Coordinates of C-alpha atoms in Angstrom, one line a residue:
X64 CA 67.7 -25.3 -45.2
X65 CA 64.6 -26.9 -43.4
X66 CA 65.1 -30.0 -41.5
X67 CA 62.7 -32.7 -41.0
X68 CA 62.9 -35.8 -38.8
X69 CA 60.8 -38.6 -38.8
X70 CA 61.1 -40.9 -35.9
X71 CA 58.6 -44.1 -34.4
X72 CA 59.4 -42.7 -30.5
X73 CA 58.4 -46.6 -29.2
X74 CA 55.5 -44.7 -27.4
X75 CA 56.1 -45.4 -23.4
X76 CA 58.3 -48.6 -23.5
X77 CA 61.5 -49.2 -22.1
X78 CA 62.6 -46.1 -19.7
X79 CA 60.8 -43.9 -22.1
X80 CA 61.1 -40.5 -20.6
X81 CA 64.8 -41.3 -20.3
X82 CA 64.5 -41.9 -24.4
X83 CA 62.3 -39.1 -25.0
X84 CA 65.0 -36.4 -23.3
X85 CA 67.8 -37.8 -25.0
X86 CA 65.9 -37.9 -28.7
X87 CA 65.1 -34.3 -27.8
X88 CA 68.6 -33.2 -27.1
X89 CA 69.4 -34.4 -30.7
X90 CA 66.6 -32.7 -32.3
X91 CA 67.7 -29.3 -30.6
X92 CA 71.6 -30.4 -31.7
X93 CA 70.8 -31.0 -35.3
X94 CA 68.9 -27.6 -35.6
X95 CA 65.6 -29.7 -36.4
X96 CA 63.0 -27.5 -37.7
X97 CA 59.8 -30.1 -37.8
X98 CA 60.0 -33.6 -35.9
X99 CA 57.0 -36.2 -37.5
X100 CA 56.5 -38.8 -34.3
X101 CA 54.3 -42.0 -34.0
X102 CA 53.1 -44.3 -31.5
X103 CA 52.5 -41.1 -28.7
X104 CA 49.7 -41.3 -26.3
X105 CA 48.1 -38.6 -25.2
X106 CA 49.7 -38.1 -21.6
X107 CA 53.4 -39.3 -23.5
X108 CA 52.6 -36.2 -26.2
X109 CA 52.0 -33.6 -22.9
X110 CA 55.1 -34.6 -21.4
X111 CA 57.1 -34.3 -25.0
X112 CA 55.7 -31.2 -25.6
X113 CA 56.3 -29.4 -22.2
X114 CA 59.6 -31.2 -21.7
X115 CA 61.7 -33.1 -24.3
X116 CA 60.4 -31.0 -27.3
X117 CA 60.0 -27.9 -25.6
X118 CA 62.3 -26.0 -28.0
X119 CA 59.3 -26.5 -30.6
X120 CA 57.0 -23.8 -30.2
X121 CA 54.3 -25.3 -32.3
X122 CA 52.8 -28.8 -31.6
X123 CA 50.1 -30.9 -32.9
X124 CA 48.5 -34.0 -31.9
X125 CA 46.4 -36.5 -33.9
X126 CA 44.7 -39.7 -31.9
X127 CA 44.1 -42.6 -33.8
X128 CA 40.9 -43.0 -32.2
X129 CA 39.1 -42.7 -28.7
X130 CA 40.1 -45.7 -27.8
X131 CA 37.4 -47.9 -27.4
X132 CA 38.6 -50.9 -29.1
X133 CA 42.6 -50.2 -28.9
X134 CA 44.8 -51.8 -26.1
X135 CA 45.6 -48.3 -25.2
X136 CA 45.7 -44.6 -26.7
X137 CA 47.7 -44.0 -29.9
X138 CA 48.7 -41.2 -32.0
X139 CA 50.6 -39.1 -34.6
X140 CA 52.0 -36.2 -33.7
X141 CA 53.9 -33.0 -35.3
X142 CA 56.8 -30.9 -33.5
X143 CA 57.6 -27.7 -35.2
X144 CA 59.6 -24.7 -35.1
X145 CA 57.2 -23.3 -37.8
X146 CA 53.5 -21.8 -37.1
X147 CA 51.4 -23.9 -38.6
X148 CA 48.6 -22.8 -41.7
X149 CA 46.8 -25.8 -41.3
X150 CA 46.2 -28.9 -39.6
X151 CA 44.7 -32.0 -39.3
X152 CA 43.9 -36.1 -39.4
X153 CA 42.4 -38.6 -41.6
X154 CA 41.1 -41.7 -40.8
X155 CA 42.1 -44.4 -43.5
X156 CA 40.6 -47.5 -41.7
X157 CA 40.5 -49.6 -39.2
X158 CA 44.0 -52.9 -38.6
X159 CA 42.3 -55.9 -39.3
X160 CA 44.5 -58.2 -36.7
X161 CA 42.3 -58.2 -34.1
X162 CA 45.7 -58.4 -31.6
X163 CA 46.6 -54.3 -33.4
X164 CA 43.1 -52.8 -34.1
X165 CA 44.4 -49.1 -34.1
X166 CA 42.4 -46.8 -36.3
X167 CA 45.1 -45.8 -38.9
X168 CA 45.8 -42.0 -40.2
X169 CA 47.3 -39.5 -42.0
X170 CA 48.3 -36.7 -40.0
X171 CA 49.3 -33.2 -42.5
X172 CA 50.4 -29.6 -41.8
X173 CA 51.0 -27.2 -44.1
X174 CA 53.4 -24.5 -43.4
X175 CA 55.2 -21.6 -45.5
X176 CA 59.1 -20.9 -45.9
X177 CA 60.7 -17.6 -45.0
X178 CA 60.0 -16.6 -48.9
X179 CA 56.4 -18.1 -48.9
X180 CA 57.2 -21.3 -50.5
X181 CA 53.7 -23.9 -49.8
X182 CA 55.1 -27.2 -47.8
X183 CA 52.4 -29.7 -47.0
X184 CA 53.7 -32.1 -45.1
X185 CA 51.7 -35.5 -44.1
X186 CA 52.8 -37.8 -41.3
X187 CA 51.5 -41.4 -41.2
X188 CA 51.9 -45.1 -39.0
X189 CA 50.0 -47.5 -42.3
X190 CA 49.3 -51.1 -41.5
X191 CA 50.4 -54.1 -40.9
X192 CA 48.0 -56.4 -42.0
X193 CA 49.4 -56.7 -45.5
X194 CA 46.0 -56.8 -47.5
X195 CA 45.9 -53.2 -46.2
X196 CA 49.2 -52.2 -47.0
X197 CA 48.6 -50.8 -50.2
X198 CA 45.0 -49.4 -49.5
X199 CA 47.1 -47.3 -46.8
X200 CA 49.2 -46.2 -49.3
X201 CA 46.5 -45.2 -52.1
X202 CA 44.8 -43.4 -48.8
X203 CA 48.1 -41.0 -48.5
X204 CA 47.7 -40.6 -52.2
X205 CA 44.2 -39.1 -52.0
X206 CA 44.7 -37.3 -49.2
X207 CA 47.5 -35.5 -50.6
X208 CA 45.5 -35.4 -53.7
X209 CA 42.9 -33.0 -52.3
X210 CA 42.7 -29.4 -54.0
X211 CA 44.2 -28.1 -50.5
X212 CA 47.2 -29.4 -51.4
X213 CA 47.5 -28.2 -55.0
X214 CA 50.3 -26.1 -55.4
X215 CA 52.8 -27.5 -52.6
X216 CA 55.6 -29.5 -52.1
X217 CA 54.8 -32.8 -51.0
X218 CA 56.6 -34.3 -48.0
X219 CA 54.9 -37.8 -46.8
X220 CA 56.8 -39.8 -44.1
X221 CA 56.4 -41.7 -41.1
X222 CA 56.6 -45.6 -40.5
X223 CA 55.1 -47.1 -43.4
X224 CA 55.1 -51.0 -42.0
X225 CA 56.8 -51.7 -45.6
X226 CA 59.9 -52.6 -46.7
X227 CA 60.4 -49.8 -49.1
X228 CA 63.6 -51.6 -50.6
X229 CA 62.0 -54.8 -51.8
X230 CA 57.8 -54.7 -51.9
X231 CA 57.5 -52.1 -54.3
X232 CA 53.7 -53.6 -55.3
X233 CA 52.8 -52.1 -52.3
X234 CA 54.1 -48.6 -53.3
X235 CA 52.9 -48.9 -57.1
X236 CA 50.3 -45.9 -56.6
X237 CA 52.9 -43.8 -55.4
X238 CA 54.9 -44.5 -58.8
X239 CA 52.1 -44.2 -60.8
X240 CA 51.5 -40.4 -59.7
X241 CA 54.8 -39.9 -59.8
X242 CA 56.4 -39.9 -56.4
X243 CA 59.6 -40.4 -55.3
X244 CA 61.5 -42.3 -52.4
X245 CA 63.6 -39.4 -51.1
X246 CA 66.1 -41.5 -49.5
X247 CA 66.9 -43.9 -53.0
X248 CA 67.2 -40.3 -55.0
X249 CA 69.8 -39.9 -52.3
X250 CA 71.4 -42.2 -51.4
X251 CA 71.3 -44.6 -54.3
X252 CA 72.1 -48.3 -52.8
X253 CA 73.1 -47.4 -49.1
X254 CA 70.5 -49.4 -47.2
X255 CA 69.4 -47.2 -44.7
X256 CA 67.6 -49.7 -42.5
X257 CA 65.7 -48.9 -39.5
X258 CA 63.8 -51.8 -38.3
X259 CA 64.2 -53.6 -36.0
X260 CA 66.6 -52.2 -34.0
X261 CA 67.5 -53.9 -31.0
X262 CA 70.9 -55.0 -29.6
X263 CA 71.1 -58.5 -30.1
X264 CA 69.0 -58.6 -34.0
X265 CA 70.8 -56.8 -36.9
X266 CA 69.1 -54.3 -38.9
X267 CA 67.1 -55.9 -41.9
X268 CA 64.1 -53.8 -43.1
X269 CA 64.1 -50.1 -44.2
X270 CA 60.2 -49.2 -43.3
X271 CA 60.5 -45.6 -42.0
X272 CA 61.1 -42.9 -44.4
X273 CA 59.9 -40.3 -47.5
X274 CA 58.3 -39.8 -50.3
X275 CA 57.6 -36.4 -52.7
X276 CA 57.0 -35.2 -55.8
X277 CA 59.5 -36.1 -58.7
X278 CA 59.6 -32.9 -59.9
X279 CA 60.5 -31.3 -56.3
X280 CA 63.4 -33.8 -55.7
X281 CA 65.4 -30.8 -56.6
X282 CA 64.8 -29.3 -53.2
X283 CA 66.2 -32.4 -51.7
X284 CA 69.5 -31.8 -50.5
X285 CA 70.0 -34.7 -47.9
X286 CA 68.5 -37.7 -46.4
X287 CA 70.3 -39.7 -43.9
X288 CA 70.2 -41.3 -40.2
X289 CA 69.7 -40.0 -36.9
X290 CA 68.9 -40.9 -33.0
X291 CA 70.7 -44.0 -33.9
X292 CA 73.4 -44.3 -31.3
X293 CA 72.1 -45.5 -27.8
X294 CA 73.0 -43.8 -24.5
X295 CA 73.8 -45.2 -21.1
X296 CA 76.9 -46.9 -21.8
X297 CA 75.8 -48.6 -24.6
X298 CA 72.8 -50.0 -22.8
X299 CA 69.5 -47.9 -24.0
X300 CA 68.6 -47.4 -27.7
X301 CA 66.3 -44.6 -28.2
X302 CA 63.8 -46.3 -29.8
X303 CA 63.2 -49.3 -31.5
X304 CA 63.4 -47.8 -34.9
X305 CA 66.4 -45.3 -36.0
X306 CA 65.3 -42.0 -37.1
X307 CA 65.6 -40.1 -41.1
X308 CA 66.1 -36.9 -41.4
X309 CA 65.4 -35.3 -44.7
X310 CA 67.2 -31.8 -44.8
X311 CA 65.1 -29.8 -47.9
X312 CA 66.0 -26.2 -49.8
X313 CA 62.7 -24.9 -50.3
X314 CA 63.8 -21.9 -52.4
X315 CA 66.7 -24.0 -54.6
X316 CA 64.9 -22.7 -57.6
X317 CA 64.7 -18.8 -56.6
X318 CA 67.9 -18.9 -55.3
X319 CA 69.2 -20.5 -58.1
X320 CA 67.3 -17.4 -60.7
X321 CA 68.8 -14.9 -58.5
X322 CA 72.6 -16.1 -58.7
X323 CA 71.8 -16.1 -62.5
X324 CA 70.3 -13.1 -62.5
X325 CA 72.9 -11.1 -60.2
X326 CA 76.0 -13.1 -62.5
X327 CA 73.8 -11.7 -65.5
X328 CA 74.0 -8.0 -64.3
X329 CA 77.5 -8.4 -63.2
X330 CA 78.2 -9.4 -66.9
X331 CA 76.5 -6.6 -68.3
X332 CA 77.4 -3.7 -65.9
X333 CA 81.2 -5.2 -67.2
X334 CA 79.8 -4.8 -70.8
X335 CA 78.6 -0.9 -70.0
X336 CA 81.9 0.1 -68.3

């Protein structure tokens, strides 16, 4: 099984190394093979990597920009147990509200299983504005779309500023291709919300989570919840959005021929005796 985790980190708010050590703990308890992050500055991605995430060998960081025009420094970035093939950023435009204007982009690696099945996986923070909501999506699409690609399982996840339960005009070009949200295959009506998550507001949206190709949902086995319980007595979430970990079996279909094969020999080495 591969493990994949996909968790807004609430960059350097709110006793964040504290956060950062504790999310990592959970990563390292869950057996987490890849861990997709947004909102890490460059300085906040050295200390995860040499400290909180150190049980990843493999890490990857993607700025939004240089920032010029942001607030302050931004990014994506990719934890893995896995040695990358490839990686990389696009840019997919610039957030219109002048109060957010972070260059958004789609982070991807691609990495191969033990039995040298293709995973591509692509890690994204889309917009808020909400005449850019879909152009963000159709952005994943064509990135993912790219003849580098061909020929791998899809996995696109990360905080998609939508509410994947109820604006599903924004996600229409995901349909359309025929993708599917990983945690409805799944999990059917559970709710699964992750935003916002703070102590005194109920959940309400469900904006973080995945997407892949409908004919690879049979290499889902799970998606569900994580880094959801806060620490300190009670008194410190871990971030301000709960974490989704999607657990995949990459070979289900070649394990699946081999049982039928070996029960097939079984049968016939019966037959011959």
């Amino acid at each position: 099984m591969l493990r994949i985790v996909t968790q807004n980190i609430w960059g350097k708010n709110n006793q964040w190394q504290e956060r950062a050590n504790a999310i990592g703990r959970n990563m390292r308890d869950l057996e987490v093979d890849i861990i997709c992050i947004q909102e890490s500055a460059p300085d906040h991605f050295e200390y995860l990597r040499s400290r909180s995430f150190r049980c990843f060998p493999h890490a990857y960081y993607a700025a939004s920009d240089d920032g010029s025009l942001t607030p302050w420094p931004q990014g994506l970035a990719v934890f893995s147990r896995l040695a990358a093939l490839e990686t990389g950023k696009v840019d997919i435009g610039r957030e219109v509200e002048t109060r957010n204007p972070w260059m958004r982009i789609v982070q991807y690696m691609k990495v191969k299983s033990l039995s040298g099945h293709s995973l591509a996986v692509f890690n994204t923070h889309l917009f808020l504005s909400t005449v850019q909501k879909q152009t963000g999506i159709r952005s994943c699409l064509e990135v993912m779309q790219r003849a580098q690609f061909a020929d791998h399982t899809h996995i696109l996840t990360g905080d998609f500023n939508i509410n994947l339960d109820t604006q599903p005009e924004y996600l229409a070009p995901l349909v359309q291709h025929q993708y599917a949200d990983m945690w409805t295959a799944k999990n059917g009506n559970k709710t699964g919300y992750t935003d916002p998550y703070h102590l005194d507001r109920p959940l309400a949206k469900r904006i973080d989570g995945y997407f892949t190709q409908c004919d690879r949902l049979d290499r889902v086995n799970s998606v569900s919840q994580v880094n959801k319980e806060p620490i300190n007595d009670g008194s410190l979430l871990l971030s301000d959005h709960i974490g989704v970990m999607a657990t995949l079996d990459l070979d289900h279909n070649a394990s699946a021929w081999n049982h039928s094969r070996d029960e097939s020999v079984s049968e016939g080495e019966g037959a011959a005796q």
